mmCIF file of C-alpha atoms in Angstrom:
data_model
loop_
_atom_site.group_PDB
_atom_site.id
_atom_site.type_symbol
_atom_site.label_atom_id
_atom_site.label_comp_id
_atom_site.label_asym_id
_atom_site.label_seq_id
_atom_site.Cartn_x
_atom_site.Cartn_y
_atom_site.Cartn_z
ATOM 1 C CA UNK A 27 0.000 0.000 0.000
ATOM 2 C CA UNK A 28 2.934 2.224 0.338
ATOM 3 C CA UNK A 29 4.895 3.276 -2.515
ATOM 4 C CA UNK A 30 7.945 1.658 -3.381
ATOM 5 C CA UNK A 31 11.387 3.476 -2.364
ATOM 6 C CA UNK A 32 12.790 5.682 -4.325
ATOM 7 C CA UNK A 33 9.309 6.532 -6.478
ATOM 8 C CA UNK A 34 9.330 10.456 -6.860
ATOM 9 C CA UNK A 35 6.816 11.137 -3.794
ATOM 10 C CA UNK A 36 6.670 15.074 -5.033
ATOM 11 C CA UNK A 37 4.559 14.283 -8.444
ATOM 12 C CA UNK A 38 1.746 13.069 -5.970
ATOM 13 C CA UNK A 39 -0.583 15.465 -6.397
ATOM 14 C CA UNK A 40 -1.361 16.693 -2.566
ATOM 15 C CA UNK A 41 -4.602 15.993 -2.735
ATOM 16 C CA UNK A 42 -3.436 12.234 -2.591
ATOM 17 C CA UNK A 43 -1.196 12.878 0.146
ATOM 18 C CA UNK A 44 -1.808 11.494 4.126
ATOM 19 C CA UNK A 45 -0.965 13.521 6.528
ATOM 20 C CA UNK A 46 -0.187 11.217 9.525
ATOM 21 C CA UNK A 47 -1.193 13.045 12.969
ATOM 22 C CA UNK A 48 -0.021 12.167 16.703
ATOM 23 C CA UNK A 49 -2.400 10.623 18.798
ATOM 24 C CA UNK A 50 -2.470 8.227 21.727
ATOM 25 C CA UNK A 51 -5.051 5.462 21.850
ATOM 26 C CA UNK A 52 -7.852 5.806 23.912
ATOM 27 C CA UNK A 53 -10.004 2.801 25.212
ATOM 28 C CA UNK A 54 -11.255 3.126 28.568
ATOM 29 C CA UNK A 55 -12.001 0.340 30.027
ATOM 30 C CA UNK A 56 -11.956 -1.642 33.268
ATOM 31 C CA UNK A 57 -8.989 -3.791 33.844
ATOM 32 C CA UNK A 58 -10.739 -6.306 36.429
ATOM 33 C CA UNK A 59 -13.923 -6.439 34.837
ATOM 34 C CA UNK A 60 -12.447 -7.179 31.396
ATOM 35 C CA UNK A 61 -10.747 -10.127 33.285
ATOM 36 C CA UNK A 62 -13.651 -10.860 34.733
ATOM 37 C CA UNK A 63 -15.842 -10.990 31.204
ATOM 38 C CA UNK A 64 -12.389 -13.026 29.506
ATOM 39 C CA UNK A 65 -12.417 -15.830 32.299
ATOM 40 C CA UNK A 66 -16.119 -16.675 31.741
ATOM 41 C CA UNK A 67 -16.984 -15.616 28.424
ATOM 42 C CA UNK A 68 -20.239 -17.628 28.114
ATOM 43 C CA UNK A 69 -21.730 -16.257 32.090
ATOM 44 C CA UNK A 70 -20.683 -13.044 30.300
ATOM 45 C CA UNK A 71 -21.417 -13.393 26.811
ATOM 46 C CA UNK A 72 -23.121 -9.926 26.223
ATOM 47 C CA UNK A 73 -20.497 -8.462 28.307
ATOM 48 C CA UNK A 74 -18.190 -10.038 25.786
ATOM 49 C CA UNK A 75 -19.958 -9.029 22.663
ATOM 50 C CA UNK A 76 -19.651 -5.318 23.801
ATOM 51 C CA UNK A 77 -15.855 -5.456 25.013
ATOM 52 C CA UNK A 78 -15.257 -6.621 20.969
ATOM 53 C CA UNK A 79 -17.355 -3.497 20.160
ATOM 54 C CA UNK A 80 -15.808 -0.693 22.227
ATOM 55 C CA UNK A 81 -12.412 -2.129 21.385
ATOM 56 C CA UNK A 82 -12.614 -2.555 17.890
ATOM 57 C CA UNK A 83 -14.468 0.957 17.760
ATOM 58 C CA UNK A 84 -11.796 2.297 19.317
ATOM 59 C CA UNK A 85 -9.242 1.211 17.235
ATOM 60 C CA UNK A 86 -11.166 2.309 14.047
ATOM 61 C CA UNK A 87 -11.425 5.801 15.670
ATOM 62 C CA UNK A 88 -7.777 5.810 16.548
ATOM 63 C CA UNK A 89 -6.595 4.899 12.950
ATOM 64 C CA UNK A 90 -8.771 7.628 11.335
ATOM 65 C CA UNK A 91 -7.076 10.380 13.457
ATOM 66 C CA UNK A 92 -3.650 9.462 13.132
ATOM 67 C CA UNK A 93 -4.505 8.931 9.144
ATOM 68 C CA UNK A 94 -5.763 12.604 9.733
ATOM 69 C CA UNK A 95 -9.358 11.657 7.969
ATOM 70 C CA UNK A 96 -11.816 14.318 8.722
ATOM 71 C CA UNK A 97 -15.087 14.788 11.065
ATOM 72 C CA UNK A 98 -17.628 13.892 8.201
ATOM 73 C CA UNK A 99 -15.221 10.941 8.078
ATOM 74 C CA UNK A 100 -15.370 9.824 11.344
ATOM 75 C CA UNK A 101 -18.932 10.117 11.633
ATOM 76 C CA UNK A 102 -19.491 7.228 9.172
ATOM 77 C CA UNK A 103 -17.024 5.107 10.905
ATOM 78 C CA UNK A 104 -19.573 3.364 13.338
ATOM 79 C CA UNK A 105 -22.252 2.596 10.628
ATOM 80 C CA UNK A 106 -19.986 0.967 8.613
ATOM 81 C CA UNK A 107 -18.609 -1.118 11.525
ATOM 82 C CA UNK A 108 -22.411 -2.078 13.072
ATOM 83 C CA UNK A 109 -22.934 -4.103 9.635
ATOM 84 C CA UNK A 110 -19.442 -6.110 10.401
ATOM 85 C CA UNK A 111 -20.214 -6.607 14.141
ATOM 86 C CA UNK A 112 -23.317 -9.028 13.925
ATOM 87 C CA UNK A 113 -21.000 -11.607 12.177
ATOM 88 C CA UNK A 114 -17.713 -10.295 13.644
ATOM 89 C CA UNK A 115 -18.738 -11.026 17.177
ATOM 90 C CA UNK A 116 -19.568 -14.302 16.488
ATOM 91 C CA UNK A 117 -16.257 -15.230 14.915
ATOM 92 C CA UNK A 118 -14.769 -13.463 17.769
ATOM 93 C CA UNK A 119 -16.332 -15.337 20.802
ATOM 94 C CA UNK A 120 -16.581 -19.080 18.902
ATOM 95 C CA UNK A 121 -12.514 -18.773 17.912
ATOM 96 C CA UNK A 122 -11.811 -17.858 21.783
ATOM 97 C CA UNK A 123 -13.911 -20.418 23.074
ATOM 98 C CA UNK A 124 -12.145 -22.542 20.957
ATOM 99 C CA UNK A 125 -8.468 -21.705 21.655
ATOM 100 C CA UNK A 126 -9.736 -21.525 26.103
ATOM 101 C CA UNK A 127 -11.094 -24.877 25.340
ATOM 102 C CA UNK A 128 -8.152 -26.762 23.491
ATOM 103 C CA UNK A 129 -5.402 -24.544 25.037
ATOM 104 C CA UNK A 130 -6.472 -24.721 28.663
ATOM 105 C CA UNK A 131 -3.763 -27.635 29.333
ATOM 106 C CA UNK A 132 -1.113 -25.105 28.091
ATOM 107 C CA UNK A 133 -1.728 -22.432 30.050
ATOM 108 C CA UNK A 134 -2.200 -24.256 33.540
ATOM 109 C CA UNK A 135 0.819 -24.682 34.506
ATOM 110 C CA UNK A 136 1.978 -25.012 38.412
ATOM 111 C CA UNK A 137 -1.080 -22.305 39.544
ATOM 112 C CA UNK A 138 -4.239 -20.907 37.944
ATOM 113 C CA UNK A 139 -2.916 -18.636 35.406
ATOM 114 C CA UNK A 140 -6.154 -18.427 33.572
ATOM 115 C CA UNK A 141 -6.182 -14.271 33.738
ATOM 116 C CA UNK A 142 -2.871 -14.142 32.065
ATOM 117 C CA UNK A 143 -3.871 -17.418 29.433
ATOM 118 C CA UNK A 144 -7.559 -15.245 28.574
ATOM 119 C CA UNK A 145 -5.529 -12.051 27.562
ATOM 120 C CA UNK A 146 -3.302 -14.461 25.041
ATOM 121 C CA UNK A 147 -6.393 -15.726 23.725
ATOM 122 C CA UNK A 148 -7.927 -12.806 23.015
ATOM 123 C CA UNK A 149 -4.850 -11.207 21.530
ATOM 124 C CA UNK A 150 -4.049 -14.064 19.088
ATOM 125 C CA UNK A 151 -8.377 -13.693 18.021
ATOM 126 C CA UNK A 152 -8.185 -9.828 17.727
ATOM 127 C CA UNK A 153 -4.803 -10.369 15.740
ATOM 128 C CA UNK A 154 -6.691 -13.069 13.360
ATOM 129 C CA UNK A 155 -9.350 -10.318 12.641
ATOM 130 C CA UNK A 156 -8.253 -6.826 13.222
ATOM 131 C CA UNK A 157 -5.897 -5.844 9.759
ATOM 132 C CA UNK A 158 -9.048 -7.401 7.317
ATOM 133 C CA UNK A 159 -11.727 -4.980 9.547
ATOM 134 C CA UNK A 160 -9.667 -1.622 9.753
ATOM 135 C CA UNK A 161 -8.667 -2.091 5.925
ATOM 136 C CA UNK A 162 -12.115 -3.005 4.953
ATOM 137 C CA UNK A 163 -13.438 0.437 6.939
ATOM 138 C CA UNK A 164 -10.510 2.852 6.934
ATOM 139 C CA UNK A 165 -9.660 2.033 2.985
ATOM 140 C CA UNK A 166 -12.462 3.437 1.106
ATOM 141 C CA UNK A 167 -12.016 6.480 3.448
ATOM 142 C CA UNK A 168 -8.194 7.299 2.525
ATOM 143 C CA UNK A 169 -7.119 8.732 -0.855
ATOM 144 C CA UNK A 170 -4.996 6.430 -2.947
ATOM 145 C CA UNK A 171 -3.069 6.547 -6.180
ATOM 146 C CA UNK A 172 -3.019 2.821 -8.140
ATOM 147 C CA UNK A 173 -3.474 1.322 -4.824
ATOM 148 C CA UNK A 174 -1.082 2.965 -3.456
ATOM 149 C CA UNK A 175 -0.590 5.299 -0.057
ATOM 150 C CA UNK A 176 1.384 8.178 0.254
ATOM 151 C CA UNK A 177 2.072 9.223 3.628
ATOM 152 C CA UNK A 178 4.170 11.621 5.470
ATOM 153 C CA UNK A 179 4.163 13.285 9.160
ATOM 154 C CA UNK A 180 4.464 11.565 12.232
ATOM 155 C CA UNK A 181 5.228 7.597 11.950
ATOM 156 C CA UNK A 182 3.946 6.981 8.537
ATOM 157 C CA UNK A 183 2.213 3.121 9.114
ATOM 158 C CA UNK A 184 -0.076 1.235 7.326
ATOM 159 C CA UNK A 185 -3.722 1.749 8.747
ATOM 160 C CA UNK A 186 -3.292 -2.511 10.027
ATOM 161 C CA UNK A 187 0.014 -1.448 11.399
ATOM 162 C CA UNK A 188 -1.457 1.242 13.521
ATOM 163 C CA UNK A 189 -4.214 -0.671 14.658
ATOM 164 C CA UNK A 190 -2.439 -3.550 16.017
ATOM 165 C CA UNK A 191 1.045 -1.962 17.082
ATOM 166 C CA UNK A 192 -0.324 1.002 18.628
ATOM 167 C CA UNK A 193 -4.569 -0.063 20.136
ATOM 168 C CA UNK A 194 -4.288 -3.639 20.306
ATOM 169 C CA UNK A 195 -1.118 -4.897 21.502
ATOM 170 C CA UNK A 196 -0.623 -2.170 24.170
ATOM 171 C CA UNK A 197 -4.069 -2.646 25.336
ATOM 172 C CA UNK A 198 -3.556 -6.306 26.049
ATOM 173 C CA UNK A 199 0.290 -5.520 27.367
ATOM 174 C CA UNK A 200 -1.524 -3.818 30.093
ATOM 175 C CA UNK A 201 -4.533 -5.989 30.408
ATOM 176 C CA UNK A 202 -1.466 -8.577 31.073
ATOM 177 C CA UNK A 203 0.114 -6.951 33.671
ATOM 178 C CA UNK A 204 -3.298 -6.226 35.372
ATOM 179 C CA UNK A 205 -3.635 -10.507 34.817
ATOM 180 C CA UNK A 206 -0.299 -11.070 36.587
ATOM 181 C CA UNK A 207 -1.253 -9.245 39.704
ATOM 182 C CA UNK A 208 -4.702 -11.202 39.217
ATOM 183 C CA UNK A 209 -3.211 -14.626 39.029
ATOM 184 C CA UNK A 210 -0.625 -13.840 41.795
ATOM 185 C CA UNK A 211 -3.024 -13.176 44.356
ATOM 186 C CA UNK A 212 -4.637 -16.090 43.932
ATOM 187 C CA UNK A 213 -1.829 -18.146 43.555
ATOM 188 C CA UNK A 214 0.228 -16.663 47.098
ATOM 189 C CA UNK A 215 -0.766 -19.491 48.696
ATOM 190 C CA UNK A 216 1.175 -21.666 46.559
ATOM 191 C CA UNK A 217 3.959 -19.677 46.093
ATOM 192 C CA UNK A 218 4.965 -19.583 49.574
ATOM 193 C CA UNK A 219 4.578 -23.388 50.053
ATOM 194 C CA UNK A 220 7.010 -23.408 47.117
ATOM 195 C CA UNK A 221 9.464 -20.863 48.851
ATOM 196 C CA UNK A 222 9.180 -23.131 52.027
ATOM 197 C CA UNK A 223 10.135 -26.108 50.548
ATOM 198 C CA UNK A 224 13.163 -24.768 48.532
ATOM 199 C CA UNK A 225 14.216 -23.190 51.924
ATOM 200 C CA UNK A 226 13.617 -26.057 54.047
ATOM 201 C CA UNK A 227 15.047 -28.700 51.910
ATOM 202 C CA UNK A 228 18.148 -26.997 49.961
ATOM 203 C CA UNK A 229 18.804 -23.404 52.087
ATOM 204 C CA UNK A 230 20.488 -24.686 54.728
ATOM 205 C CA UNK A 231 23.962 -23.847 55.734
ATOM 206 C CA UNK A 232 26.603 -26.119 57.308
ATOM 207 C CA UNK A 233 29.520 -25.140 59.873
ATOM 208 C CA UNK A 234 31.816 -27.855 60.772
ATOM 209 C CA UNK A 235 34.614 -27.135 62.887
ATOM 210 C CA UNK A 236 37.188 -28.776 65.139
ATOM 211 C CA UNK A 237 38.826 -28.282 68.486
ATOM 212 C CA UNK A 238 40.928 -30.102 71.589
ATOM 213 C CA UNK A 239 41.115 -29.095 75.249
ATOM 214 C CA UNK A 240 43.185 -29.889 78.055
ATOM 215 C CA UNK A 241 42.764 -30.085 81.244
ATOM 216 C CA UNK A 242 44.409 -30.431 84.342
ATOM 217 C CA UNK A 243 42.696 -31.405 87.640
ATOM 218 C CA UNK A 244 44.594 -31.611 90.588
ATOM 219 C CA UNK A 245 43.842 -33.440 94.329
ATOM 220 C CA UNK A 246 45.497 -31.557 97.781
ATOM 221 C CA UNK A 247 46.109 -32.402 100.801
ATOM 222 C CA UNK A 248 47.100 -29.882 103.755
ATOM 223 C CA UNK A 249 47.995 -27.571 100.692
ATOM 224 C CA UNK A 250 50.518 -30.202 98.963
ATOM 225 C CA UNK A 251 49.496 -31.979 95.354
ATOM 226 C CA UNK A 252 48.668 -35.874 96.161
ATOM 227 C CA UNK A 253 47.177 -36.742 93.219
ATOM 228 C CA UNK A 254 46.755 -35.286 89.300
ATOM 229 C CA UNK A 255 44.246 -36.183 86.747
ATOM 230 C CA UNK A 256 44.539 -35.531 83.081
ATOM 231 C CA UNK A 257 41.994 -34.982 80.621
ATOM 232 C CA UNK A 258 42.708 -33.910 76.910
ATOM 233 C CA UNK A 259 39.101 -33.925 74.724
ATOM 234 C CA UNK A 260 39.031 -33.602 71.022
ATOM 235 C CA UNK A 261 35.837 -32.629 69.582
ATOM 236 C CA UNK A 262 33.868 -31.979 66.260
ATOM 237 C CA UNK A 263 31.072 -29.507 66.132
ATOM 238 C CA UNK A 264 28.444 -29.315 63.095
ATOM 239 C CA UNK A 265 25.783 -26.634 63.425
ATOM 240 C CA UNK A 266 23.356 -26.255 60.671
ATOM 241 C CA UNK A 267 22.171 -22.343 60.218
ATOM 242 C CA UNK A 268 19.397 -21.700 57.820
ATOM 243 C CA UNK A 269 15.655 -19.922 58.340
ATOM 244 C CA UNK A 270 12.515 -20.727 60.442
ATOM 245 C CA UNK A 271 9.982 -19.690 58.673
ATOM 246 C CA UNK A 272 7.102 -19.967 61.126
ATOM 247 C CA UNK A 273 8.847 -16.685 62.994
ATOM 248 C CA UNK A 274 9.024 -14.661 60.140
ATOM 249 C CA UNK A 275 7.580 -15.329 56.205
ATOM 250 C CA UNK A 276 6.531 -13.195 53.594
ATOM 251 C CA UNK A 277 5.581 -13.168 50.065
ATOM 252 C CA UNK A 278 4.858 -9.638 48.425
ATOM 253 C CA UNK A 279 4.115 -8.291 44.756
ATOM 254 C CA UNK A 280 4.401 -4.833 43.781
ATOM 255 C CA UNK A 281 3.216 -4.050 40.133
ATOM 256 C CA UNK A 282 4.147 -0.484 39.661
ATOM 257 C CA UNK A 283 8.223 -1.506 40.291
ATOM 258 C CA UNK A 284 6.994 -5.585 38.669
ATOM 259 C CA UNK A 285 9.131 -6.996 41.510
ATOM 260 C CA UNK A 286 7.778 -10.068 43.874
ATOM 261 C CA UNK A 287 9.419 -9.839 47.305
ATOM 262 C CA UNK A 288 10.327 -12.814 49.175
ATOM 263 C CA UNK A 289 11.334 -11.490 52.911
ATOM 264 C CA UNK A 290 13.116 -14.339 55.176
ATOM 265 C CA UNK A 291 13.666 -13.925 58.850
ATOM 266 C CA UNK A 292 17.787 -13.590 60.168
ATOM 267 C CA UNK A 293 19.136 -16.493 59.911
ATOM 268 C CA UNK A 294 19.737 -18.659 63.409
ATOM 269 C CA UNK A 295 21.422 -22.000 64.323
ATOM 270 C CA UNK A 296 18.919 -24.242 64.010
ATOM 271 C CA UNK A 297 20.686 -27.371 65.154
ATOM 272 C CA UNK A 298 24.012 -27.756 66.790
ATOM 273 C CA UNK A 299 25.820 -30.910 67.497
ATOM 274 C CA UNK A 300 29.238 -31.567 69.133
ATOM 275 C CA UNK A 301 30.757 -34.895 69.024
ATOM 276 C CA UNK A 302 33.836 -34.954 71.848
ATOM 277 C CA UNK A 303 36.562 -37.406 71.732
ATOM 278 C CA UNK A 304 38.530 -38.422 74.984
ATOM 279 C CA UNK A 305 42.416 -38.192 73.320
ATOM 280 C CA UNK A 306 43.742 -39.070 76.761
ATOM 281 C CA UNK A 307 42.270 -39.754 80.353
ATOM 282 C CA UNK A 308 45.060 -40.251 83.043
ATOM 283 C CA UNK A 309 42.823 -40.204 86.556
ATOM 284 C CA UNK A 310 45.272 -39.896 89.767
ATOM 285 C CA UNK A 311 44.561 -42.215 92.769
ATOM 286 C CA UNK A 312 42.567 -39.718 94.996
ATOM 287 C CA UNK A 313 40.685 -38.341 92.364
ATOM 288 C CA UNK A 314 37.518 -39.342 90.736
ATOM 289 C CA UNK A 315 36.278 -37.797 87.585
ATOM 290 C CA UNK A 316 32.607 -37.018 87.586
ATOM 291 C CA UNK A 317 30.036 -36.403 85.024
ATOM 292 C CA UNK A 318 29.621 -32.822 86.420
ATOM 293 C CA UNK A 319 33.652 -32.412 85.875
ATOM 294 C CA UNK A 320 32.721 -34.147 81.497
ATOM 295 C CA UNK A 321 29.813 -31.577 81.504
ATOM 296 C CA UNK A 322 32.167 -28.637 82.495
ATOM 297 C CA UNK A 323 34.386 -29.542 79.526
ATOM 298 C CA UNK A 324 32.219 -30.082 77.450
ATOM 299 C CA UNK A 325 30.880 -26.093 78.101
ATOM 300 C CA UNK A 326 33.901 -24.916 77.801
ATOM 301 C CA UNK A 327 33.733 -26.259 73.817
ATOM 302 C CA UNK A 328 31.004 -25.569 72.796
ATOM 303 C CA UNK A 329 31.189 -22.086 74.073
ATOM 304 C CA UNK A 330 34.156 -21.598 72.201
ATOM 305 C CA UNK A 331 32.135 -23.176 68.853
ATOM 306 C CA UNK A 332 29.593 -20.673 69.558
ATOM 307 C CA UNK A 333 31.518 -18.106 69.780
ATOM 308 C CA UNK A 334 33.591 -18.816 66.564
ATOM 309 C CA UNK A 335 30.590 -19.296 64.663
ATOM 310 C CA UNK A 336 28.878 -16.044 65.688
ATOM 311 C CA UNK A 337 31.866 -13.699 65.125
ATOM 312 C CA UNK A 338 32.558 -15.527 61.446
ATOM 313 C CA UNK A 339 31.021 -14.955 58.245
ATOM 314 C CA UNK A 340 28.496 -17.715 58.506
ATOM 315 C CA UNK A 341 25.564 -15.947 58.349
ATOM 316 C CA UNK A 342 26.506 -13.665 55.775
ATOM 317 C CA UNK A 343 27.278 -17.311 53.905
ATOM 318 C CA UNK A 344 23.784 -18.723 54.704
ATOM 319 C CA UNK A 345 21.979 -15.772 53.705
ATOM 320 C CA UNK A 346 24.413 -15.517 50.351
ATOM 321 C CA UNK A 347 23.339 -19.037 49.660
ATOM 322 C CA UNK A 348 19.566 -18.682 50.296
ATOM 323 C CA UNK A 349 19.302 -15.886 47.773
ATOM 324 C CA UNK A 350 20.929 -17.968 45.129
ATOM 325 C CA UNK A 351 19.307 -20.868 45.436
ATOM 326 C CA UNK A 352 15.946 -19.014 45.191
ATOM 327 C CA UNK A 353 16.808 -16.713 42.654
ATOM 328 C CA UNK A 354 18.026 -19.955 40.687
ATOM 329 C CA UNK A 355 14.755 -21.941 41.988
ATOM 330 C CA UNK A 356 11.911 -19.704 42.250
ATOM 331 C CA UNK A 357 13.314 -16.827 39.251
ATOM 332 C CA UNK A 358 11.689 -19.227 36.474
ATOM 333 C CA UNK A 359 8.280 -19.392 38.260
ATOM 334 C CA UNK A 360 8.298 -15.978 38.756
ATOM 335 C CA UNK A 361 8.822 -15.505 35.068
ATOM 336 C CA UNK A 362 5.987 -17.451 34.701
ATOM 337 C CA UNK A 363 3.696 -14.712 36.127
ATOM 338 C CA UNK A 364 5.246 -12.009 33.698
ATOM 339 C CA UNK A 365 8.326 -12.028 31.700
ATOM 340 C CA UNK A 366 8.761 -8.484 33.312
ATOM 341 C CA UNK A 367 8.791 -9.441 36.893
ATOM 342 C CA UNK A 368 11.586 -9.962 38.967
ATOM 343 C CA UNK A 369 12.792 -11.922 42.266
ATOM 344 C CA UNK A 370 14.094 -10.020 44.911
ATOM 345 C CA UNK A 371 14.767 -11.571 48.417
ATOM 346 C CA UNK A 372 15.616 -9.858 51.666
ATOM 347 C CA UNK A 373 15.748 -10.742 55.192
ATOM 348 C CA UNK A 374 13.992 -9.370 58.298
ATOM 349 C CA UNK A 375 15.258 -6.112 59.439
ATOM 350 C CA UNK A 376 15.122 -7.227 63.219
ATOM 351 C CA UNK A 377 17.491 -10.065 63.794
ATOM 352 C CA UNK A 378 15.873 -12.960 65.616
ATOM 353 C CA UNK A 379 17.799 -14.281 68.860
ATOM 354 C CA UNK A 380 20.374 -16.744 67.659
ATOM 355 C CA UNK A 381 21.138 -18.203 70.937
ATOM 356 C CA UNK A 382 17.377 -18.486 71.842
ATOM 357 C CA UNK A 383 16.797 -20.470 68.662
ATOM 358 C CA UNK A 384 19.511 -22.848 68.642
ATOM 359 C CA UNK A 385 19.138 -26.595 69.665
ATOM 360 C CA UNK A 386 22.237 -28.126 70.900
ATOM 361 C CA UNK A 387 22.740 -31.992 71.094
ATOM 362 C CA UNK A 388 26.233 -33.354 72.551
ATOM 363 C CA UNK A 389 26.829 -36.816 71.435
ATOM 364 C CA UNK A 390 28.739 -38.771 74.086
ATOM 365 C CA UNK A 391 31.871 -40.832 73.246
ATOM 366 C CA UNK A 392 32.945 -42.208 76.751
ATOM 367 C CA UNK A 393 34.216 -45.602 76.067
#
C-alpha cells in the first residue's frame, strides 16, 4: 500500500497525500472487569460481545485520526462497523472459546494462570481479525493513487500497522500486567509453600569445625598436690544455620516496580551438634572424675564453637546461599507470572535471637 522506495513522492498530487497526525489510543475500560468478562466468556457473553465493540471501535477511531481523515469521516465510521459486528462477534467469541477450550492444558501450569492465558487468547483472536476490519473500513475512506498510499508526518504506518502496534497490543500488554497481579493473588498461597520447601530442603547452611582441650585437675592435701588427673578432649562440632519460617515469612508483589518480594527472617542455628573425643584420660589415685567435671568440659567447647561461629562470616554465607538458590529456583516461576517481573529476596530487618533459637545436642563418646 505504500509506494515503493525511491518513487518520486513530489509528483503526488497533494490531494493524494496522508498527513499522519499524533495521537495516543484511547479505550477506557476496566482492567478487572475485562478479566472478569475473559475468564467466563459464556456467564458473560453480552459483556463479551460489547468489550469486541468498544475495542474494535476504538481502534477504528484511533486509525482515522492518526490517518488525519476528517469529522464527516469519522462520523461514518460506526455505521460501517455495526454491519461487520453481527457476524464479527460471532467469529470473535466461537474462535476464543475454541483456543480456552483446546489450550487450557497449556496455560495451567503449576497455579491458575487463567487471567494471564484469557488475555493471550484474546490477543491471538483480535490479531486473526483486526488488519481485514480496519482495511475493509478505513480504505475506502483514505485517498490512494493505483493502490497505493502516500504518507508523510508523524510515523507513517499502514492503517493494520497502527491498529495492532499502537490499540491492540498495548491494550492487552496492560490488560497482562493487570492478569499477573490477578493470578498472583490467587496463587500466594502456593507460592509460599514453594518458597518453604526450597528453603527447608536446599537453604540450609553447614559449619563444621574442630577443636581439643586440656585439662588439668589436681587433688590436695594440707595444701601439697597428692594426686593429678589428666583430661585432653578432642571434639567436632556441626551446626546447621538456615531460616525458620514460622517466625518470620513473607511473600509480596508490587506491580508499579513488577518486583515479587520474598522477605526471610535472620538467619539462626537451628541445630548444633558436638561430638567430643577423649584423646587421653590419666585419673590420679585420689581423684575421681565425675560427670559434672565431662559436663564442664564439654561447656567450655562448645562455648568456644559458639563463639567462633557467631563472630565468622556464617551468616553472611547462609543468607548468600539462600538468595541464590531461590533466585536460581523460584526466578523461572516468577517468570511465569510475567516475563517483566523480577525476584528479589531480603531478610527481616530485626534479627531474631540466635542463641534463643539454637538446639544443641552433645553426642557422648565415653568408652
Amino acid at each position: 500500500m505504500f509506494p515503493n522506495k525511491g518513487k518520486n513522492f513530489t509528483r503526488v498530487p497533494k490531494e493524494m497525500q496522508i498527513n499522519y497526525m499524533p495521537a495516543d489510543f484511547q479505550f477506557d475500560v476496566n482492567e478487572e472487569y475485562a478479566l472478569a468478562i475473559l475468564t467466563n466468556p459464556r456467564r458473560y457473553r453480552r459483556e463479551f460481545n460489547q468489550l469486541i465493540y468498544d475495542l474494535n471501535m476504538s481502534m477504528l477511531m484511533h486509525v482515522a485520526t492518526r490517518m488525519g481523515l476528517s469529522a464527516e469521516q469519522k462520523k461514518q465510521i460506526p455505521a460501517a462497523y455495526e454491519k461487520q459486528h453481527a457476524y464479527l462477534r460471532n467469529l470473535y467469541y466461537e474462535d476464543f472459546l475454541l483456543l480456552q477450550d483446546s489450550t487450557s492444558a497449556i496455560y495451567q501450569t503449576w497455579y491458575d494462570n487463567q487471567f494471564k492465558g484469557a488475555t493471550e487468547i484474546l490477543f491471538e483472536v483480535a490479531s486473526k481479525y483486526t488488519c481485514t476490519l480496519v482495511n475493509s473500513i478505513i480504505a475506502p475512506m483514505v485517498p490512494m493513487n493505483d493502490g497505493t498510499i502516500y504518507g508523510k508526518g508523524n510515523k507513517v504506518e499502514t492503517p493494520c500497522g497502527i491498529a495492532i502496534t499502537e490499540g491492540l497490543a498495548p491494550f492487552l500488554q496492560k490488560l497482562k500486567d493487570r492478569a499477573a497481579i490477578q493470578d498472583f493473588g490467587k496463587a500466594e498461597g502456593l507460592l509460599q509453600e514453594k518458597v518453604e520447601k526450597v528453603i527447608a530442603e536446599l537453604a540450609t547452611y553447614e559449619v563444621r569445625d574442630k577443636k581439643g582441650l586440656s585439662k588439668q585437675m589436681k587433688t590436695k592435701f594440707f595444701g601439697v598436690n597428692v594426686s593429678s588427673t589428666e583430661v585432653e578432649i578432642s571434639a567436632i562440632s556441626i551446626a546447621k544455620i538456615g531460616f525458620r519460617l514460622e517466625a518470620f515469612f513473607k511473600v509480596s508483589l508490587n506491580p508499579n516496580n513488577q518486583v515479587v518480594t520474598v522477605t526471610l527472617p535472620q538467619p539462626v542455628i537451628l541445630s548444633h551438634e558436638v561430638y567430643p573425643k577423649f584423646d587421653r584420660l590419666s585419673i590420679g589415685w585420689m581423684r575421681e572424675v565425675t560427670d559434672e567435671d565431662f559436663n564442664r568440659a564439654f561447656n567450655v567447647l562448645r562455648e568456644e564453637f559458639r563463639r567462633d561461629i557467631n563472630q565468622s562470616d556464617a551468616y553472611d554465607k547462609a543468607r548468600a546461599q539462600a538468595k541464590e538458590i531461590l533466585n536460581t529456583m523460584m526466578g523461572p516461576v516468577i517468570k511465569s507470572f510475567s516475563s517483566k517481573y523480577q525476584l528479589r529476596v531480603q531478610f527481616q530487618e530485626t534479627p531474631t535471637d540466635r542463641e534463643f533459637q539454637t538446639q544443641d545436642t552433645f553426642i557422648d563418646d565415653r568408652r
